[in-house]
């Protein structure tokens, strides 16, 4: 076998032609979503006022292992995919570890993260259905930017509710989205009922993803020919993100490499779910014994300290109930610098796999995460997003363990995005102003108290 190059490239014709549906491999499926009014499983019809039809079909599909990528979506992907799969030789050297470290970098497109992988099919399906408008929320701004790129390309109007604290930290995100033709509104806003109510209840709040979701959904259901799109949490988003894992596996297979550990950061679970997809599918088929590690911020510890319960996806309680690890939809995370990981819940498939012991979870404080980001940037070149740096932190710690034990583990992690829009966070870290915040048990209890009785 030839030496693994610094970057493993794929040809266009080696790219995956279909998404992989992880749920089709699970003998025990995740629990169904429930209608909060009836506590009966949600039907496709229940969701049609909110989501576009093709995404709903995918959301309910737990049997097809592969779902074809439409040609126009594939053609868009070719503009920025395949994404680089890098052997982190320089990081290995820095850490003096016998471990092999690989990462899949999703930050090469203008939106700066993996979110574009799902924005493209979602906008395409909406266009196919004859819809003319889309609404969504954005936390750190990556999803909003991804949606603006896709909607600009396919020619559909879009409105993005951006979590207020993020819009203040990252004013340039707004400029990018507006360039692609999107209408950007800081949330909580005065443009919706739920936004006005939150502003009254929590004056001066920096907002949260849960709140911005409520606003975007409220507008979607009250506007003709308009639907809501979501950049994480739901299973159709994980499905689209499987392209990350599929490309990674094709690249690694070229050199006969099977990872021992696969690591990803988790906000709503989409990049992690997508990255692990082909590896977890084989694990479920009994073909490997890979360790899967989900990494979250200590300030928003959904898997490590949350409850496995039915909960709403948003603070306004307009979504169906999902069985997931959650801190309670009323949980208000402290404004840390990994905006994309500040979500109270977790995708239900990831939650189920975690509950059943297939996935481990760890959490880190943000200063530890920025330390890892800085080490990584200096030897590997890329300036990582703070979200992605959670995975870097965990990968470094795994590699350091190997230095102790002498194990030659192969570590694959997802580098989900670039840090170019997170310079306020880096500035604070560099000047020593960045603090850590870990919620107390009492604070978590106030979030759990908002869980619905099911
Ligand atoms: C949104 C985002 C995340 C977290 O979202 P998931 O759905 O959990 O993948 C992680 N990294 C970056 C760069 C993001 O933009």
Coordinates of C-alpha atoms and ligand atoms in Angstrom, one line a residue:
X1 CA 0.0 0.0 0.0
X2 CA 1.4 3.4 -1.0
X3 CA 2.0 6.1 1.6
X4 CA -1.1 8.0 2.5
X5 CA -0.9 11.5 0.9
X6 CA -1.5 14.7 2.9
X7 CA -4.8 15.1 1.0
X8 CA -6.7 12.1 -0.4
X9 CA -8.5 13.4 -3.5
X10 CA -11.6 11.9 -5.1
X11 CA -12.4 12.2 -8.8
X12 CA -15.9 13.6 -9.7
X13 CA -17.0 10.2 -10.8
X14 CA -16.0 8.7 -7.4
X15 CA -18.5 10.9 -5.6
X16 CA -21.5 9.2 -4.0
X17 CA -24.6 9.2 -6.2
X18 CA -27.0 8.5 -3.3
X19 CA -27.5 9.6 0.3
X20 CA -27.4 6.9 2.9
X21 CA -30.2 6.5 5.4
X22 CA -28.8 5.2 8.7
X23 CA -32.2 4.4 10.2
X24 CA -32.6 1.6 7.6
X25 CA -29.8 -0.2 9.3
X26 CA -31.2 0.0 12.8
X27 CA -33.2 -3.0 14.0
X28 CA -34.6 -0.8 16.7
X29 CA -35.8 2.5 15.1
X30 CA -35.9 5.9 16.9
X31 CA -39.3 6.7 18.5
X32 CA -41.8 8.4 16.2
X33 CA -42.5 12.1 16.4
X34 CA -45.7 12.9 18.3
X35 CA -48.4 15.4 17.7
X36 CA -48.4 17.5 20.9
X37 CA -52.2 17.9 20.8
X38 CA -53.1 14.2 20.4
X39 CA -49.9 12.5 21.5
X40 CA -50.4 10.3 18.4
X41 CA -47.6 9.8 15.9
X42 CA -47.3 12.7 13.5
X43 CA -48.6 12.1 10.0
X44 CA -47.1 13.4 6.8
X45 CA -50.2 15.6 6.4
X46 CA -49.6 17.1 9.8
X47 CA -46.2 18.4 8.5
X48 CA -47.2 19.6 5.1
X49 CA -48.0 23.2 6.2
X50 CA -44.4 23.5 7.6
X51 CA -42.1 21.4 5.4
X52 CA -41.8 20.7 1.7
X53 CA -43.2 17.3 0.6
X54 CA -39.9 15.6 -0.5
X55 CA -38.3 16.3 2.8
X56 CA -41.3 15.0 4.7
X57 CA -41.1 11.7 2.7
X58 CA -37.4 11.4 3.6
X59 CA -38.2 12.2 7.2
X60 CA -40.6 9.2 7.3
X61 CA -38.4 6.9 5.3
X62 CA -36.8 4.4 7.7
X63 CA -36.5 1.5 5.2
X64 CA -34.5 2.6 2.1
X65 CA -30.8 2.3 2.7
X66 CA -30.0 4.7 -0.2
X67 CA -31.9 7.6 -1.7
X68 CA -30.7 9.1 -5.0
X69 CA -29.1 12.5 -5.1
X70 CA -31.0 14.5 -7.8
X71 CA -28.8 15.5 -10.8
X72 CA -29.1 19.3 -10.3
X73 CA -28.1 18.9 -6.6
X74 CA -25.2 16.7 -7.7
X75 CA -24.2 19.4 -10.2
X76 CA -24.2 22.0 -7.5
X77 CA -22.2 19.7 -5.2
X78 CA -19.5 19.5 -7.9
X79 CA -18.8 23.3 -7.4
X80 CA -17.4 22.6 -3.9
X81 CA -17.2 18.8 -3.5
X82 CA -15.6 16.4 -2.9
X83 CA -14.3 18.1 0.2
X84 CA -10.7 17.5 1.3
X85 CA -9.9 14.4 3.4
X86 CA -6.6 15.3 5.1
X87 CA -4.1 13.2 6.9
X88 CA -3.0 15.4 9.8
X89 CA 0.7 14.5 9.6
X90 CA 1.7 17.9 11.1
X91 CA -0.6 17.5 14.0
X92 CA 0.5 14.0 14.6
X93 CA 4.1 15.2 14.7
X94 CA 3.3 18.1 17.1
X95 CA 1.6 15.6 19.4
X96 CA 4.3 13.0 19.0
X97 CA 1.6 10.4 18.8
X98 CA 1.7 6.9 17.2
X99 CA -2.0 7.5 16.2
X100 CA -3.0 8.4 12.7
X101 CA -5.3 11.4 12.5
X102 CA -7.5 12.1 9.5
X103 CA -10.0 14.9 9.1
X104 CA -12.7 15.8 6.6
X105 CA -12.8 19.5 6.0
X106 CA -16.2 20.9 5.1
X107 CA -15.3 24.6 5.3
X108 CA -14.1 25.2 1.7
X109 CA -17.4 26.7 0.4
X110 CA -18.4 30.3 0.9
X111 CA -21.0 29.5 3.6
X112 CA -18.0 28.0 5.5
X113 CA -19.5 24.8 6.7
X114 CA -21.2 21.5 6.0
X115 CA -24.6 23.1 6.1
X116 CA -24.6 23.8 2.4
X117 CA -24.8 20.0 1.8
X118 CA -28.4 20.0 3.1
X119 CA -29.4 23.6 2.0
X120 CA -28.9 22.6 -1.7
X121 CA -31.3 19.6 -1.8
X122 CA -33.9 21.3 0.5
X123 CA -34.1 24.4 -1.8
X124 CA -34.1 22.2 -4.9
X125 CA -37.0 20.1 -3.6
X126 CA -38.9 23.3 -2.6
X127 CA -38.5 24.7 -6.1
X128 CA -39.6 21.4 -7.7
X129 CA -42.8 21.6 -5.6
X130 CA -43.5 25.1 -6.9
X131 CA -42.9 26.9 -3.7
X132 CA -41.7 30.5 -3.9
X133 CA -40.5 31.4 -0.4
X134 CA -38.6 29.7 2.4
X135 CA -38.0 30.8 6.0
X136 CA -35.4 29.5 8.5
X137 CA -33.4 30.4 11.6
X138 CA -29.7 30.6 11.9
X139 CA -27.5 30.5 15.0
X140 CA -23.9 31.1 14.2
X141 CA -24.9 32.1 10.7
X142 CA -23.6 29.2 8.7
X143 CA -27.0 27.7 8.0
X144 CA -28.5 31.0 7.0
X145 CA -25.6 31.6 4.7
X146 CA -25.9 28.1 3.2
X147 CA -29.6 28.7 2.6
X148 CA -29.0 32.0 1.0
X149 CA -26.4 30.5 -1.4
X150 CA -28.8 27.7 -2.4
X151 CA -31.9 29.9 -2.7
X152 CA -29.9 32.5 -4.6
X153 CA -28.8 29.8 -7.0
X154 CA -32.2 28.1 -7.6
X155 CA -34.1 31.4 -7.5
X156 CA -36.4 31.3 -4.5
X157 CA -37.0 34.0 -1.8
X158 CA -35.7 33.4 1.7
X159 CA -36.0 35.0 5.1
X160 CA -33.6 34.1 7.9
X161 CA -34.2 34.7 11.6
X162 CA -30.7 35.1 13.1
X163 CA -30.1 34.6 16.8
X164 CA -29.6 38.1 18.1
X165 CA -26.4 37.5 20.0
X166 CA -24.9 35.9 16.9
X167 CA -26.0 38.8 14.6
X168 CA -24.2 41.1 17.0
X169 CA -21.1 39.0 17.1
X170 CA -21.0 38.4 13.4
X171 CA -22.4 41.4 11.5
X172 CA -20.5 40.3 8.3
X173 CA -22.6 37.2 8.1
X174 CA -25.6 39.4 7.3
X175 CA -23.7 41.1 4.5
X176 CA -23.0 37.8 2.9
X177 CA -26.6 36.6 3.2
X178 CA -27.9 39.8 1.8
X179 CA -25.5 39.6 -1.1
X180 CA -27.1 36.3 -2.1
X181 CA -30.5 38.0 -1.8
X182 CA -31.8 36.9 1.6
X183 CA -33.8 39.0 4.1
X184 CA -32.1 38.7 7.6
X185 CA -34.0 39.5 10.8
X186 CA -32.4 39.4 14.3
X187 CA -34.4 37.1 16.7
X188 CA -36.3 37.5 18.9
X189 CA -37.9 40.1 16.7
X190 CA -41.0 42.2 16.7
X191 CA -42.2 40.6 13.5
X192 CA -43.9 37.6 15.0
X193 CA -46.2 36.8 17.9
X194 CA -43.7 34.4 19.5
X195 CA -40.8 36.9 19.1
X196 CA -42.8 39.7 20.8
X197 CA -43.7 37.4 23.7
X198 CA -40.1 36.3 24.3
X199 CA -38.9 39.9 24.2
X200 CA -41.5 40.8 26.8
X201 CA -40.7 37.8 29.0
X202 CA -36.9 38.0 28.8
X203 CA -36.0 41.7 28.1
X204 CA -32.6 42.1 26.5
X205 CA -32.2 38.4 25.7
X206 CA -29.6 37.4 23.1
X207 CA -32.1 34.8 21.8
X208 CA -31.6 31.1 21.1
X209 CA -32.0 28.8 18.2
X210 CA -35.2 27.4 19.7
X211 CA -36.7 30.9 19.7
X212 CA -35.6 31.7 16.2
X213 CA -37.1 28.4 15.0
X214 CA -40.5 29.4 16.5
X215 CA -40.4 32.7 14.6
X216 CA -39.5 31.2 11.3
X217 CA -42.1 28.5 11.6
X218 CA -44.8 31.0 12.5
X219 CA -44.1 33.0 9.3
X220 CA -43.9 29.9 7.1
X221 CA -47.3 28.6 8.1
X222 CA -48.9 32.0 7.8
X223 CA -47.5 32.8 4.3
X224 CA -48.9 31.3 1.0
X225 CA -46.5 29.2 -1.0
X226 CA -43.9 29.3 1.8
X227 CA -42.3 26.6 3.8
X228 CA -39.8 26.3 6.6
X229 CA -36.4 24.7 6.2
X230 CA -34.2 23.4 9.0
X231 CA -30.4 23.0 8.9
X232 CA -30.0 20.3 11.6
X233 CA -31.8 18.1 14.1
X234 CA -34.2 16.3 11.6
X235 CA -33.5 13.0 10.0
X236 CA -33.7 14.3 6.4
X237 CA -30.9 16.7 7.2
X238 CA -28.7 13.8 8.5
X239 CA -29.6 12.0 5.4
X240 CA -28.2 14.8 3.2
X241 CA -25.1 15.1 5.4
X242 CA -24.3 11.4 4.8
X243 CA -22.4 12.7 1.8
X244 CA -19.6 13.7 4.3
X245 CA -19.2 10.1 5.6
X246 CA -19.7 8.5 2.3
X247 CA -16.9 10.6 0.7
X248 CA -14.7 10.0 3.7
X249 CA -15.2 6.2 3.5
X250 CA -14.5 6.1 -0.3
X251 CA -11.3 8.1 0.2
X252 CA -10.1 6.0 3.2
X253 CA -11.0 2.7 1.4
X254 CA -8.6 3.7 -1.4
X255 CA -5.8 3.2 1.1
X256 CA -7.3 0.3 3.0
X257 CA -7.9 2.4 6.1
X258 CA -10.7 1.7 8.6
X259 CA -10.8 4.2 11.4
X260 CA -10.8 3.0 15.0
X261 CA -12.4 6.1 16.3
X262 CA -14.8 8.6 14.5
X263 CA -15.3 11.9 16.2
X264 CA -17.6 14.8 15.5
X265 CA -19.0 17.9 17.2
X266 CA -22.8 17.9 17.9
X267 CA -25.2 20.7 17.9
X268 CA -28.4 19.2 16.5
X269 CA -26.4 16.1 15.4
X270 CA -26.4 16.5 11.6
X271 CA -22.7 16.6 10.7
X272 CA -21.9 13.9 13.2
X273 CA -24.8 11.7 11.9
X274 CA -23.6 12.3 8.4
X275 CA -20.0 11.6 9.1
X276 CA -20.6 8.4 11.0
X277 CA -23.3 7.1 8.6
X278 CA -21.4 4.5 6.5
X279 CA -19.2 3.5 9.4
X280 CA -22.1 3.1 11.8
X281 CA -24.1 1.2 9.2
X282 CA -21.3 -1.4 9.1
X283 CA -21.0 -1.4 12.8
X284 CA -24.8 -2.2 13.0
X285 CA -24.2 -5.0 10.5
X286 CA -21.5 -6.3 12.8
X287 CA -18.7 -5.6 10.4
X288 CA -16.6 -3.3 12.6
X289 CA -16.1 -2.2 16.1
X290 CA -15.5 1.5 15.6
X291 CA -15.8 3.8 18.6
X292 CA -18.0 6.9 17.9
X293 CA -17.5 10.0 20.0
X294 CA -19.9 13.0 20.0
X295 CA -18.4 16.2 21.4
X296 CA -20.5 19.0 22.9
X297 CA -19.9 22.3 24.8
X298 CA -19.9 22.0 28.6
X299 CA -22.2 25.0 28.5
X300 CA -24.9 23.1 26.5
X301 CA -24.4 19.5 27.6
X302 CA -27.3 17.8 25.8
X303 CA -26.0 14.3 25.7
X304 CA -23.8 14.2 28.7
X305 CA -26.3 15.8 31.2
X306 CA -29.6 15.9 29.4
X307 CA -32.7 13.7 29.7
X308 CA -33.9 11.1 27.1
X309 CA -37.5 12.4 26.8
X310 CA -40.1 13.7 24.4
X311 CA -39.7 17.4 24.0
X312 CA -40.4 20.3 21.6
X313 CA -37.8 21.3 19.1
X314 CA -38.3 25.0 19.9
X315 CA -39.1 27.3 22.8
X316 CA -42.4 28.4 21.3
X317 CA -43.7 24.8 21.4
X318 CA -44.9 24.8 17.8
X319 CA -42.9 21.7 16.6
X320 CA -43.9 18.1 17.0
X321 CA -42.6 16.3 20.1
X322 CA -39.4 14.4 19.5
X323 CA -37.9 11.6 21.6
X324 CA -34.4 12.9 22.2
X325 CA -31.7 13.9 24.6
X326 CA -32.7 17.3 25.7
X327 CA -32.1 20.0 28.3
X328 CA -35.7 21.2 27.9
X329 CA -36.9 23.6 25.3
X330 CA -36.9 26.4 27.9
X331 CA -33.2 25.9 28.5
X332 CA -31.3 29.2 27.7
X333 CA -27.6 28.4 27.1
X334 CA -25.0 30.9 28.1
X335 CA -23.7 32.9 25.0
X336 CA -20.6 30.9 24.3
X337 CA -18.7 31.2 21.0
X338 CA -19.8 28.0 19.4
X339 CA -23.2 29.3 18.4
X340 CA -23.9 26.3 16.2
X341 CA -23.8 24.0 19.2
X342 CA -26.2 26.0 21.4
X343 CA -29.2 23.8 21.0
X344 CA -31.2 22.2 23.8
X345 CA -32.0 19.0 21.9
X346 CA -30.5 16.3 19.7
X347 CA -31.5 14.4 16.6
X348 CA -33.6 11.4 17.5
X349 CA -31.5 8.9 15.6
X350 CA -28.3 10.0 17.3
X351 CA -30.2 10.1 20.6
X352 CA -31.3 6.5 20.1
X353 CA -27.9 5.2 19.1
X354 CA -26.4 7.0 22.2
X355 CA -29.1 5.6 24.4
X356 CA -28.4 2.1 23.1
X357 CA -24.6 2.4 23.7
X358 CA -23.3 2.8 20.2
X359 CA -22.1 6.3 20.7
X360 CA -20.1 7.9 23.5
X361 CA -20.3 11.6 24.4
X362 CA -17.9 14.0 25.9
X363 CA -18.1 17.7 26.7
X364 CA -15.5 20.5 26.8
X365 CA -15.3 24.0 28.1
X366 CA -14.7 26.6 25.4
X367 CA -11.2 27.7 26.6
X368 CA -10.0 24.1 26.2
X369 CA -11.6 24.1 22.7
X370 CA -9.9 27.3 21.6
X371 CA -6.6 26.0 22.9
X372 CA -7.0 23.0 20.6
X373 CA -8.1 25.3 17.7
X374 CA -5.0 27.4 18.0
X375 CA -2.6 24.4 18.1
X376 CA -4.4 23.0 15.1
X377 CA -4.4 26.2 13.1
X378 CA -0.6 26.6 13.6
X379 CA 0.3 23.2 12.3
X380 CA -2.5 22.3 9.9
X381 CA -3.1 25.8 8.4
X382 CA -6.8 25.9 8.5
X383 CA -8.4 28.3 11.0
X384 CA -11.2 26.1 12.4
X385 CA -14.7 27.1 13.5
X386 CA -15.2 27.0 17.3
X387 CA -17.8 24.3 16.7
X388 CA -15.4 22.1 14.8
X389 CA -12.7 22.7 17.3
X390 CA -14.7 20.6 19.8
X391 CA -13.9 17.7 17.6
X392 CA -10.3 18.8 17.3
X393 CA -10.0 18.9 21.1
X394 CA -11.4 15.3 21.4
X395 CA -9.2 14.0 18.6
X396 CA -6.1 15.6 20.2
X397 CA -7.0 14.0 23.5
X398 CA -7.5 10.6 21.9
X399 CA -4.1 10.9 20.1
X400 CA -2.4 11.9 23.4
X401 CA -3.9 8.8 25.1
X402 CA -2.3 6.8 22.3
X403 CA 1.0 8.5 23.1
X404 CA 0.6 7.0 26.7
X405 CA -0.5 3.6 25.6
X406 CA 1.5 3.3 22.4
X407 CA -1.6 2.3 20.5
X408 CA -1.6 3.2 16.7
X409 CA -5.3 4.1 16.6
X410 CA -6.7 5.6 13.4
X411 CA -8.7 8.6 14.3
X412 CA -11.1 10.3 11.9
X413 CA -12.8 13.6 12.8
X414 CA -15.1 16.0 11.1
X415 CA -13.7 19.5 10.7
X416 CA -17.1 21.1 10.0
X417 CA -16.2 24.7 9.1
X418 CA -13.8 27.6 8.9
X419 CA -13.4 30.2 11.7
X420 CA -13.3 33.3 9.5
X421 CA -16.6 34.5 10.9
X422 CA -15.6 33.7 14.5
X423 CA -12.9 36.2 14.9
X424 CA -14.6 38.0 17.8
X425 CA -14.3 34.7 19.7
X426 CA -10.6 34.3 18.7
X427 CA -10.0 37.9 19.7
X428 CA -11.4 37.3 23.2
X429 CA -9.4 34.1 23.5
X430 CA -6.2 35.7 22.4
X431 CA -6.6 38.6 24.9
X432 CA -7.5 36.2 27.7
X433 CA -11.0 37.5 28.1
X434 CA -12.8 34.2 27.2
X435 CA -14.4 32.6 30.2
X436 CA -16.0 29.2 30.8
X437 CA -19.5 28.6 31.9
X438 CA -20.9 25.3 33.1
X439 CA -24.5 25.3 34.1
X440 CA -25.2 24.1 37.7
X441 CA -27.6 21.1 38.3
X442 CA -30.1 23.7 39.6
X443 CA -29.9 25.6 36.3
X444 CA -30.4 22.4 34.3
X445 CA -33.5 21.6 36.5
X446 CA -35.2 24.8 35.4
X447 CA -34.7 23.6 31.8
X448 CA -36.0 20.1 32.6
X449 CA -39.1 21.7 34.3
X450 CA -40.1 22.9 30.8
X451 CA -40.3 19.3 29.5
X452 CA -43.9 18.4 28.5
X453 CA -45.7 15.6 30.5
X454 CA -46.0 12.7 28.0
Ligands
LIG1 C1 -24.1 24.1 12.6 C2 -22.7 23.7 12.8 C3 -22.4 22.7 13.6 C4 -23.4 21.9 14.4 O1 -24.5 21.4 13.8 P1 -24.8 19.9 13.6 O2 -26.2 19.8 13.0 O3 -24.7 19.2 14.9 O4 -23.8 19.4 12.7 C5 -21.1 22.3 13.7 N1 -20.1 23.0 13.1 C6 -20.4 24.0 12.3 C7 -19.2 24.7 11.6 C8 -21.7 24.4 12.1 O5 -22.0 25.4 11.3

